PDB file of C-alpha atoms and ligand atoms in Angstrom:
ATOM      1  CA  MET E 194      -4.249  -6.785 -20.504  1.00  0.00           C
ATOM      2  CA  LYS E 195      -2.031  -7.637 -17.145  1.00  0.00           C
ATOM      3  CA  LEU E 196      -3.211  -6.238 -14.250  1.00  0.00           C
ATOM      4  CA  TYR E 197      -1.468  -5.884 -10.808  1.00  0.00           C
ATOM      5  CA  ILE E 198      -3.170  -5.404  -7.494  1.00  0.00           C
ATOM      6  CA  SER E 199      -1.612  -4.948  -4.017  1.00  0.00           C
ATOM      7  CA  PHE E 200      -4.079  -4.841  -1.292  1.00  0.00           C
ATOM      8  CA  ASP E 201      -4.108  -3.583   2.371  1.00  0.00           C
ATOM      9  CA  MET E 202      -6.775  -4.300   4.911  1.00  0.00           C
ATOM     10  CA  GLU E 203      -6.756  -1.014   6.636  1.00  0.00           C
ATOM     11  CA  GLY E 204      -8.633   0.783   4.078  1.00  0.00           C
ATOM     12  CA  ILE E 205     -11.561  -1.118   3.598  1.00  0.00           C
ATOM     13  CA  SER E 206     -15.015   0.100   4.368  1.00  0.00           C
ATOM     14  CA  GLY E 207     -16.220  -1.610   7.781  1.00  0.00           C
ATOM     15  CA  VAL E 208     -12.624  -1.954   9.129  1.00  0.00           C
ATOM     16  CA  VAL E 209     -11.761   0.159  11.947  1.00  0.00           C
ATOM     17  CA  ASP E 210      -9.956  -1.917  14.648  1.00  0.00           C
ATOM     18  CA  TRP E 211      -6.738  -3.938  14.564  1.00  0.00           C
ATOM     19  CA  ASP E 212      -8.879  -6.954  15.790  1.00  0.00           C
ATOM     20  CA  GLN E 213     -10.433  -6.873  12.360  1.00  0.00           C
ATOM     21  CA  ALA E 214      -7.196  -6.575  10.535  1.00  0.00           C
ATOM     22  CA  THR E 215      -4.715  -8.757  12.714  1.00  0.00           C
ATOM     23  CA  GLY E 216      -5.605 -11.850  15.080  1.00  0.00           C
ATOM     24  CA  ALA E 217      -7.895 -14.642  15.072  1.00  0.00           C
ATOM     25  CA  GLY E 218     -11.901 -14.762  15.794  1.00  0.00           C
ATOM     26  CA  ARG E 219     -14.793 -13.320  14.454  1.00  0.00           C
ATOM     27  CA  ASP E 220     -13.641  -9.636  13.898  1.00  0.00           C
ATOM     28  CA  TYR E 221     -10.942 -10.648  11.794  1.00  0.00           C
ATOM     29  CA  GLU E 222     -12.916 -13.010   9.845  1.00  0.00           C
ATOM     30  CA  ILE E 223     -15.125 -10.113   9.010  1.00  0.00           C
ATOM     31  CA  GLY E 224     -12.240  -7.897   8.206  1.00  0.00           C
ATOM     32  CA  VAL E 225     -11.322 -10.586   5.838  1.00  0.00           C
ATOM     33  CA  GLY E 226     -14.499 -11.095   4.357  1.00  0.00           C
ATOM     34  CA  LEU E 227     -14.801  -7.310   3.688  1.00  0.00           C
ATOM     35  CA  THR E 228     -11.331  -7.246   2.135  1.00  0.00           C
ATOM     36  CA  LEU E 229     -11.915  -9.942  -0.341  1.00  0.00           C
ATOM     37  CA  ASP E 230     -15.221  -8.544  -1.244  1.00  0.00           C
ATOM     38  CA  GLU E 231     -13.397  -5.244  -2.183  1.00  0.00           C
ATOM     39  CA  ILE E 232     -10.662  -6.988  -3.998  1.00  0.00           C
ATOM     40  CA  ASN E 233     -13.326  -9.007  -6.234  1.00  0.00           C
ATOM     41  CA  ALA E 234     -15.184  -5.835  -7.075  1.00  0.00           C
ATOM     42  CA  ALA E 235     -11.947  -4.264  -8.244  1.00  0.00           C
ATOM     43  CA  ILE E 236     -11.099  -7.682 -10.061  1.00  0.00           C
ATOM     44  CA  ASP E 237     -14.785  -7.869 -11.572  1.00  0.00           C
ATOM     45  CA  GLY E 238     -14.288  -4.354 -12.790  1.00  0.00           C
ATOM     46  CA  ALA E 239     -11.060  -4.910 -14.345  1.00  0.00           C
ATOM     47  CA  VAL E 240     -12.022  -7.975 -16.292  1.00  0.00           C
ATOM     48  CA  ALA E 241     -15.111  -5.821 -17.794  1.00  0.00           C
ATOM     49  CA  GLY E 242     -12.307  -3.202 -18.608  1.00  0.00           C
ATOM     50  CA  GLY E 243     -10.369  -5.538 -20.659  1.00  0.00           C
ATOM     51  CA  ALA E 244      -8.127  -7.223 -17.856  1.00  0.00           C
ATOM     52  CA  THR E 245      -7.079 -10.789 -18.979  1.00  0.00           C
ATOM     53  CA  GLU E 246      -4.641 -11.564 -16.668  1.00  0.00           C
ATOM     54  CA  ILE E 247      -4.450 -10.381 -12.974  1.00  0.00           C
ATOM     55  CA  VAL E 248      -2.098 -11.090 -10.012  1.00  0.00           C
ATOM     56  CA  VAL E 249      -2.807 -10.181  -6.519  1.00  0.00           C
ATOM     57  CA  ASN E 250      -0.180  -9.567  -3.744  1.00  0.00           C
ATOM     58  CA  ASP E 251      -1.154  -9.999  -0.273  1.00  0.00           C
ATOM     59  CA  SER E 252       0.648  -6.905   1.320  1.00  0.00           C
ATOM     60  CA  HIS E 253      -1.179  -7.010   4.765  1.00  0.00           C
ATOM     61  CA  TRP E 254       0.315  -8.135   8.049  1.00  0.00           C
ATOM     62  CA  LYS E 255       1.342 -11.746   7.550  1.00  0.00           C
ATOM     63  CA  MET E 256       0.745 -11.588   3.947  1.00  0.00           C
ATOM     64  CA  ARG E 257      -1.671 -14.394   3.566  1.00  0.00           C
ATOM     65  CA  ASN E 258      -4.887 -13.282   4.833  1.00  0.00           C
ATOM     66  CA  ILE E 259      -7.186 -14.908   2.124  1.00  0.00           C
ATOM     67  CA  ASP E 260      -8.193 -18.079   0.817  1.00  0.00           C
ATOM     68  CA  PRO E 261      -6.975 -18.009  -2.925  1.00  0.00           C
ATOM     69  CA  SER E 262      -9.821 -20.176  -4.303  1.00  0.00           C
ATOM     70  CA  ASP E 263     -12.419 -17.107  -3.468  1.00  0.00           C
ATOM     71  CA  LEU E 264     -10.366 -14.902  -5.943  1.00  0.00           C
ATOM     72  CA  HIS E 265     -12.319 -14.039  -8.807  1.00  0.00           C
ATOM     73  CA  GLY E 266     -10.661 -13.710 -12.236  1.00  0.00           C
ATOM     74  CA  SER E 267      -8.472 -16.776 -11.957  1.00  0.00           C
ATOM     75  CA  ALA E 268      -6.099 -14.401 -10.174  1.00  0.00           C
ATOM     76  CA  SER E 269      -2.770 -15.725  -9.182  1.00  0.00           C
ATOM     77  CA  TYR E 270      -1.916 -14.736  -5.651  1.00  0.00           C
ATOM     78  CA  ILE E 271       1.296 -13.511  -3.982  1.00  0.00           C
ATOM     79  CA  SER E 272       1.246 -14.447  -0.312  1.00  0.00           C
ATOM     80  CA  GLY E 273       3.857 -14.966   2.416  1.00  0.00           C
ATOM     81  CA  SER E 274       6.510 -13.503   4.130  1.00  0.00           C
ATOM     82  CA  HIS E 275      10.065 -12.204   3.807  1.00  0.00           C
ATOM     83  CA  LYS E 276       9.025 -11.228   0.217  1.00  0.00           C
ATOM     84  CA  PRO E 277      12.122  -8.977  -1.016  1.00  0.00           C
ATOM     85  CA  MET E 278       9.836  -6.125  -2.831  1.00  0.00           C
ATOM     86  CA  TYR E 279       7.302  -6.762   0.042  1.00  0.00           C
ATOM     87  CA  MET E 280       4.248  -4.558  -0.779  1.00  0.00           C
ATOM     88  CA  MET E 281       5.033  -4.606  -4.562  1.00  0.00           C
ATOM     89  CA  GLN E 282       6.287  -8.054  -5.133  1.00  0.00           C
ATOM     90  CA  GLY E 283       5.765  -9.609  -8.483  1.00  0.00           C
ATOM     91  CA  LEU E 284       5.553  -6.186 -10.265  1.00  0.00           C
ATOM     92  CA  ASP E 285       7.543  -5.908 -13.641  1.00  0.00           C
ATOM     93  CA  GLU E 286       7.385  -3.995 -16.908  1.00  0.00           C
ATOM     94  CA  SER E 287       5.069  -7.084 -18.258  1.00  0.00           C
ATOM     95  CA  PHE E 288       2.114  -5.258 -16.331  1.00  0.00           C
ATOM     96  CA  ASP E 289      -0.317  -2.839 -17.827  1.00  0.00           C
ATOM     97  CA  MET E 290      -1.930  -1.431 -14.796  1.00  0.00           C
ATOM     98  CA  VAL E 291      -1.394  -1.359 -10.906  1.00  0.00           C
ATOM     99  CA  PHE E 292      -4.257  -1.016  -8.149  1.00  0.00           C
ATOM    100  CA  PHE E 293      -3.924  -0.451  -4.522  1.00  0.00           C
ATOM    101  CA  VAL E 294      -7.017  -1.687  -2.708  1.00  0.00           C
ATOM    102  CA  GLY E 295      -7.573  -1.359   1.101  1.00  0.00           C
ATOM    103  CA  TYR E 296      -4.814   1.564   1.148  1.00  0.00           C
ATOM    104  CA  HIS E 297      -4.750   3.734   4.617  1.00  0.00           C
ATOM    105  CA  GLY E 298      -3.312   7.032   5.360  1.00  0.00           C
ATOM    106  CA  ALA E 299       0.238   7.963   6.676  1.00  0.00           C
ATOM    107  CA  ILE E 300       1.371   7.810  10.322  1.00  0.00           C
ATOM    108  CA  SER E 301       2.283  11.664   9.765  1.00  0.00           C
ATOM    109  CA  GLY E 302      -0.885  12.709   8.682  1.00  0.00           C
ATOM    110  CA  GLU E 303      -4.460  13.668   9.949  1.00  0.00           C
ATOM    111  CA  SER E 304      -6.422  10.844  11.752  1.00  0.00           C
ATOM    112  CA  SER E 305      -6.972   8.048   9.391  1.00  0.00           C
ATOM    113  CA  VAL E 306      -8.520   4.655  10.461  1.00  0.00           C
ATOM    114  CA  LEU E 307      -5.128   2.710  11.526  1.00  0.00           C
ATOM    115  CA  SER E 308      -2.640   4.985  10.093  1.00  0.00           C
ATOM    116  CA  HIS E 309       0.678   3.857   9.823  1.00  0.00           C
ATOM    117  CA  THR E 310       3.720   3.862   7.381  1.00  0.00           C
ATOM    118  CA  TYR E 311       4.930   0.288   7.277  1.00  0.00           C
ATOM    119  CA  ASN E 312       5.879   0.387  10.802  1.00  0.00           C
ATOM    120  CA  PRO E 313       4.249   2.717  13.429  1.00  0.00           C
ATOM    121  CA  SER E 314       7.194   1.387  16.215  1.00  0.00           C
ATOM    122  CA  VAL E 315       9.465   2.752  13.825  1.00  0.00           C
ATOM    123  CA  PHE E 316       8.708   5.509  11.219  1.00  0.00           C
ATOM    124  CA  TYR E 317       6.833   8.632  12.146  1.00  0.00           C
ATOM    125  CA  LYS E 318       7.036  10.184   8.677  1.00  0.00           C
ATOM    126  CA  VAL E 319       8.585   9.464   5.258  1.00  0.00           C
ATOM    127  CA  GLU E 320       8.969  12.455   2.535  1.00  0.00           C
ATOM    128  CA  LEU E 321       9.682  11.344  -1.148  1.00  0.00           C
ATOM    129  CA  ASN E 322      11.424  14.570  -2.770  1.00  0.00           C
ATOM    130  CA  GLY E 323      10.042  16.698   0.066  1.00  0.00           C
ATOM    131  CA  VAL E 324       6.483  15.396  -0.299  1.00  0.00           C
ATOM    132  CA  GLU E 325       5.085  13.550   2.758  1.00  0.00           C
ATOM    133  CA  VAL E 326       4.115  10.030   1.833  1.00  0.00           C
ATOM    134  CA  GLY E 327       2.252   7.344   2.841  1.00  0.00           C
ATOM    135  CA  GLU E 328       2.587   3.753   1.528  1.00  0.00           C
ATOM    136  CA  SER E 329       1.028   4.453  -1.652  1.00  0.00           C
ATOM    137  CA  GLY E 330       3.767   7.134  -2.470  1.00  0.00           C
ATOM    138  CA  ILE E 331       6.310   4.911  -1.231  1.00  0.00           C
ATOM    139  CA  ASN E 332       4.988   2.067  -3.207  1.00  0.00           C
ATOM    140  CA  ALA E 333       4.766   4.079  -6.318  1.00  0.00           C
ATOM    141  CA  LEU E 334       8.626   4.089  -6.638  1.00  0.00           C
ATOM    142  CA  VAL E 335       8.221   0.624  -7.819  1.00  0.00           C
ATOM    143  CA  ALA E 336       5.528   1.389 -10.478  1.00  0.00           C
ATOM    144  CA  SER E 337       7.342   4.071 -11.276  1.00  0.00           C
ATOM    145  CA  ALA E 338      10.898   2.225 -11.845  1.00  0.00           C
ATOM    146  CA  HIS E 339       8.820  -0.308 -14.036  1.00  0.00           C
ATOM    147  CA  GLY E 340       6.826   2.283 -16.237  1.00  0.00           C
ATOM    148  CA  VAL E 341       3.697   1.009 -15.089  1.00  0.00           C
ATOM    149  CA  PRO E 342       0.841   3.281 -14.688  1.00  0.00           C
ATOM    150  CA  ILE E 343      -1.454   2.968 -11.231  1.00  0.00           C
ATOM    151  CA  GLY E 344      -4.926   3.361 -12.098  1.00  0.00           C
ATOM    152  CA  LEU E 345      -7.049   3.132  -8.733  1.00  0.00           C
ATOM    153  CA  VAL E 346      -6.182   3.680  -5.290  1.00  0.00           C
ATOM    154  CA  THR E 347      -9.223   2.768  -2.658  1.00  0.00           C
ATOM    155  CA  GLY E 348      -9.166   3.640   0.838  1.00  0.00           C
ATOM    156  CA  ASP E 349     -10.396   6.683   3.244  1.00  0.00           C
ATOM    157  CA  SER E 350     -10.500  10.273   2.192  1.00  0.00           C
ATOM    158  CA  ILE E 351      -7.446  11.099   4.007  1.00  0.00           C
ATOM    159  CA  THR E 352      -5.465   8.228   1.918  1.00  0.00           C
ATOM    160  CA  LYS E 353      -6.969   9.697  -1.068  1.00  0.00           C
ATOM    161  CA  GLU E 354      -5.480  13.225  -0.463  1.00  0.00           C
ATOM    162  CA  GLN E 355      -2.098  11.457   0.779  1.00  0.00           C
ATOM    163  CA  ALA E 356      -1.993   9.438  -2.661  1.00  0.00           C
ATOM    164  CA  LYS E 357      -3.069  12.173  -4.942  1.00  0.00           C
ATOM    165  CA  ALA E 358       0.127  14.246  -4.114  1.00  0.00           C
ATOM    166  CA  VAL E 359       1.915  11.791  -6.124  1.00  0.00           C
ATOM    167  CA  ILE E 360      -0.037   9.338  -8.080  1.00  0.00           C
ATOM    168  CA  PRO E 361      -2.424  10.327 -11.059  1.00  0.00           C
ATOM    169  CA  ALA E 362      -5.134   7.365  -9.914  1.00  0.00           C
ATOM    170  CA  GLU E 363      -8.614   7.316  -9.949  1.00  0.00           C
ATOM    171  CA  MET E 364      -9.289   7.639  -5.988  1.00  0.00           C
ATOM    172  CA  VAL E 365     -12.497   5.661  -4.441  1.00  0.00           C
ATOM    173  CA  VAL E 366     -13.312   6.562  -1.204  1.00  0.00           C
ATOM    174  CA  VAL E 367     -15.025   3.974   0.847  1.00  0.00           C
ATOM    175  CA  LYS E 368     -14.961   5.547   4.693  1.00  0.00           C
ATOM    176  CA  GLU E 369     -14.521   8.807   6.112  1.00  0.00           C
ATOM    177  CA  SER E 370     -12.323   8.379   9.160  1.00  0.00           C
ATOM    178  CA  ILE E 371     -13.815   9.800  12.492  1.00  0.00           C
ATOM    179  CA  SER E 372     -10.526   8.990  14.047  1.00  0.00           C
ATOM    180  CA  ARG E 373      -7.947   6.380  14.069  1.00  0.00           C
ATOM    181  CA  PHE E 374     -10.210   4.057  15.262  1.00  0.00           C
ATOM    182  CA  ALA E 375     -13.430   4.874  13.932  1.00  0.00           C
ATOM    183  CA  ALA E 376     -14.893   5.761  10.716  1.00  0.00           C
ATOM    184  CA  TYR E 377     -18.304   6.411   8.493  1.00  0.00           C
ATOM    185  CA  ASN E 378     -18.370   3.329   6.552  1.00  0.00           C
ATOM    186  CA  LEU E 379     -20.091   3.086   3.236  1.00  0.00           C
ATOM    187  CA  HIS E 380     -22.270  -0.165   2.960  1.00  0.00           C
ATOM    188  CA  PRO E 381     -20.079  -2.703   1.389  1.00  0.00           C
ATOM    189  CA  ARG E 382     -22.357  -3.000  -1.858  1.00  0.00           C
ATOM    190  CA  VAL E 383     -21.888   0.740  -2.232  1.00  0.00           C
ATOM    191  CA  ALA E 384     -18.236   0.347  -1.779  1.00  0.00           C
ATOM    192  CA  HIS E 385     -18.007  -2.546  -4.319  1.00  0.00           C
ATOM    193  CA  LYS E 386     -20.147  -0.597  -6.862  1.00  0.00           C
ATOM    194  CA  LEU E 387     -17.940   2.324  -6.874  1.00  0.00           C
ATOM    195  CA  ILE E 388     -14.763   0.186  -6.960  1.00  0.00           C
ATOM    196  CA  TYR E 389     -16.490  -1.901  -9.632  1.00  0.00           C
ATOM    197  CA  GLU E 390     -17.325   1.053 -11.947  1.00  0.00           C
ATOM    198  CA  ALA E 391     -13.659   2.883 -11.213  1.00  0.00           C
ATOM    199  CA  ALA E 392     -11.988  -0.005 -11.927  1.00  0.00           C
ATOM    200  CA  ALA E 393     -13.755  -1.017 -15.193  1.00  0.00           C
ATOM    201  CA  ASN E 394     -13.296   2.689 -16.413  1.00  0.00           C
ATOM    202  CA  VAL E 395      -9.255   2.941 -15.716  1.00  0.00           C
ATOM    203  CA  MET E 396      -8.658  -0.516 -17.120  1.00  0.00           C
ATOM    204  CA  ALA E 397     -10.083   0.246 -20.426  1.00  0.00           C
ATOM    205  CA  ARG E 398      -7.867   3.278 -20.205  1.00  0.00           C
ATOM    206  CA  ALA E 399      -4.667   1.434 -19.206  1.00  0.00           C
ATOM    207  CA  LYS E 400      -2.747   1.921 -22.484  1.00  0.00           C
ATOM    208  CA  SER E 401      -3.270   5.947 -22.120  1.00  0.00           C
ATOM    209  CA  TRP E 402      -3.330   6.048 -18.714  1.00  0.00           C
ATOM    210  CA  PRO E 403      -0.670   8.426 -16.978  1.00  0.00           C
ATOM    211  CA  LYS E 404       2.671   7.111 -15.468  1.00  0.00           C
ATOM    212  CA  VAL E 405       3.646   8.102 -11.893  1.00  0.00           C
ATOM    213  CA  GLU E 406       6.128  11.216 -12.552  1.00  0.00           C
ATOM    214  CA  LEU E 407       8.435  11.140  -9.591  1.00  0.00           C
ATOM    215  CA  GLY E 408      11.132  12.722 -11.425  1.00  0.00           C
ATOM    216  CA  GLU E 409      14.525  11.430 -12.336  1.00  0.00           C
ATOM    217  CA  VAL E 410      16.273  11.468  -9.016  1.00  0.00           C
ATOM    218  CA  CYS E 411      14.346  10.457  -5.957  1.00  0.00           C
ATOM    219  CA  GLU E 412      15.136  11.189  -2.605  1.00  0.00           C
ATOM    220  CA  LEU E 413      13.574   9.405   0.273  1.00  0.00           C
ATOM    221  CA  THR E 414      14.104  10.653   3.775  1.00  0.00           C
ATOM    222  CA  MET E 415      12.847   8.714   6.331  1.00  0.00           C
ATOM    223  CA  HIS E 416      12.080  10.195   9.848  1.00  0.00           C
ATOM    224  CA  PHE E 417      12.251   7.483  12.895  1.00  0.00           C
ATOM    225  CA  LEU E 418      11.114   7.805  16.660  1.00  0.00           C
ATOM    226  CA  ASN E 419      14.456   7.759  17.710  1.00  0.00           C
ATOM    227  CA  SER E 420      18.251   8.354  16.917  1.00  0.00           C
ATOM    228  CA  ASP E 421      18.970   4.489  17.368  1.00  0.00           C
ATOM    229  CA  LEU E 422      16.800   3.540  14.348  1.00  0.00           C
ATOM    230  CA  ALA E 423      18.175   6.315  12.219  1.00  0.00           C
ATOM    231  CA  GLU E 424      21.822   5.171  12.848  1.00  0.00           C
ATOM    232  CA  LEU E 425      20.456   1.510  12.312  1.00  0.00           C
ATOM    233  CA  ALA E 426      19.122   2.462   8.673  1.00  0.00           C
ATOM    234  CA  THR E 427      22.496   3.923   7.706  1.00  0.00           C
ATOM    235  CA  TRP E 428      23.527  -0.072   7.680  1.00  0.00           C
ATOM    236  CA  ILE E 429      21.701  -0.539   4.678  1.00  0.00           C
ATOM    237  CA  LYS E 430      23.737  -0.130   1.403  1.00  0.00           C
ATOM    238  CA  GLY E 431      22.680   3.554  -0.149  1.00  0.00           C
ATOM    239  CA  VAL E 432      21.264   5.182   3.275  1.00  0.00           C
ATOM    240  CA  SER E 433      22.903   8.147   4.839  1.00  0.00           C
ATOM    241  CA  ARG E 434      21.844   9.950   8.189  1.00  0.00           C
ATOM    242  CA  SER E 435      20.303  13.128   7.594  1.00  0.00           C
ATOM    243  CA  GLY E 436      19.602  14.313  10.982  1.00  0.00           C
ATOM    244  CA  LEU E 437      19.418  13.372  14.541  1.00  0.00           C
ATOM    245  CA  ARG E 438      16.428  11.149  13.816  1.00  0.00           C
ATOM    246  CA  SER E 439      16.209  10.690  10.234  1.00  0.00           C
ATOM    247  CA  ALA E 440      18.046   8.835   7.056  1.00  0.00           C
ATOM    248  CA  THR E 441      17.921   9.393   3.470  1.00  0.00           C
ATOM    249  CA  VAL E 442      18.642   7.525   0.248  1.00  0.00           C
ATOM    250  CA  THR E 443      18.776   9.075  -3.251  1.00  0.00           C
ATOM    251  CA  SER E 444      19.201   7.714  -6.339  1.00  0.00           C
ATOM    252  CA  GLN E 445      18.324   7.358  -9.954  1.00  0.00           C
ATOM    253  CA  ASP E 446      17.377   4.160  -9.783  1.00  0.00           C
ATOM    254  CA  HIS E 447      14.106   3.946  -8.128  1.00  0.00           C
ATOM    255  CA  LEU E 448      13.608   0.469  -7.217  1.00  0.00           C
ATOM    256  CA  SER E 449      16.865   0.892  -5.394  1.00  0.00           C
ATOM    257  CA  VAL E 450      15.285   3.281  -3.528  1.00  0.00           C
ATOM    258  CA  TYR E 451      12.344   1.438  -2.735  1.00  0.00           C
ATOM    259  CA  GLN E 452      14.816  -1.605  -1.843  1.00  0.00           C
ATOM    260  CA  ALA E 453      16.623   0.506   0.472  1.00  0.00           C
ATOM    261  CA  PHE E 454      13.366   1.174   2.123  1.00  0.00           C
ATOM    262  CA  VAL E 455      12.442  -2.372   2.525  1.00  0.00           C
ATOM    263  CA  GLY E 456      15.896  -3.192   4.079  1.00  0.00           C
ATOM    264  CA  VAL E 457      15.464  -0.332   6.688  1.00  0.00           C
ATOM    265  CA  SER E 458      11.917  -1.568   7.310  1.00  0.00           C
ATOM    266  CA  TYR E 459      13.194  -4.873   7.754  1.00  0.00           C
ATOM    267  CA  ILE E 460      16.433  -4.206  10.277  1.00  0.00           C
ATOM    268  CA  THR E 461      14.578  -1.590  11.933  1.00  0.00           C
ATOM    269  CA  ARG E 462      11.613  -4.094  12.797  1.00  0.00           C
ATOM    270  CA  GLN E 463      14.152  -6.136  14.807  1.00  0.00           C
ATOM    271  CA  ALA E 464      15.085  -3.218  16.920  1.00  0.00           C
ATOM    272  CA  GLY E 465      11.655  -1.067  17.118  1.00  0.00           C
ATOM    273  CA  GLY E 466       8.761  -1.665  18.729  1.00  0.00           C
ATOM    274  CA  ARG E 467      10.060  -2.306  22.167  1.00  0.00           C
TER     275      ARG E 467
HETATM  276 ZN1   ZN O  46      -1.714  -3.354   6.408  1.00  0.00          ZN
END
């Protein structure tokens, strides 16, 4: 059985600050180590549950955070920037299950460690068919397009609540956010045990695990920090202005909705954050 893992860092137990998630130095090294250990816990569990081929997509920051030789399960590693399918690069119909490891809260939601939705300098809220979603919900479009179930999501309790709204997955909570920069973190070994057990359980049930049901037509509405960004978004094919600071893309082709979002994310990055 083939497993696809998309990982982020902000939802890893022990990670609470950008210094641990971006940049160089001891804080970042600790963050990377904690992240790698949670990914490996997920891989080990998945292998125990029957996974035979694993692909890990680095979805965080520069998307080349770990040393691939440290990955368990002889996992392949998709890394580097300018990936057209971004946090979901490499997923296709050949996979049996998707895991989201180290995911974090949406920018529009309750306080959640390092919360954002792709780019906090651009988006302040994203809605999928009228439901506020974070990165897990947006990325679910790709899993839906390929008909691959999402079996596991790990992160803080806010991430769990937001993911639960659209994804029928096993949720492992590894920390409780106190603020956007503070959390009550489980000891890594405890987090690893929870992740391992959940991964083994869902992987063993991959063939019958419920798929993401987003409905036939998907409408993704992006709310921006300013109207310039909303106007820029309409430069992407299929995206139209839906308000002073919002733009929408609607399609039966869930992959094209995600691709439009990635396009918006890229061009607004050039204009935003100043
Ligand atoms: Zn990230």
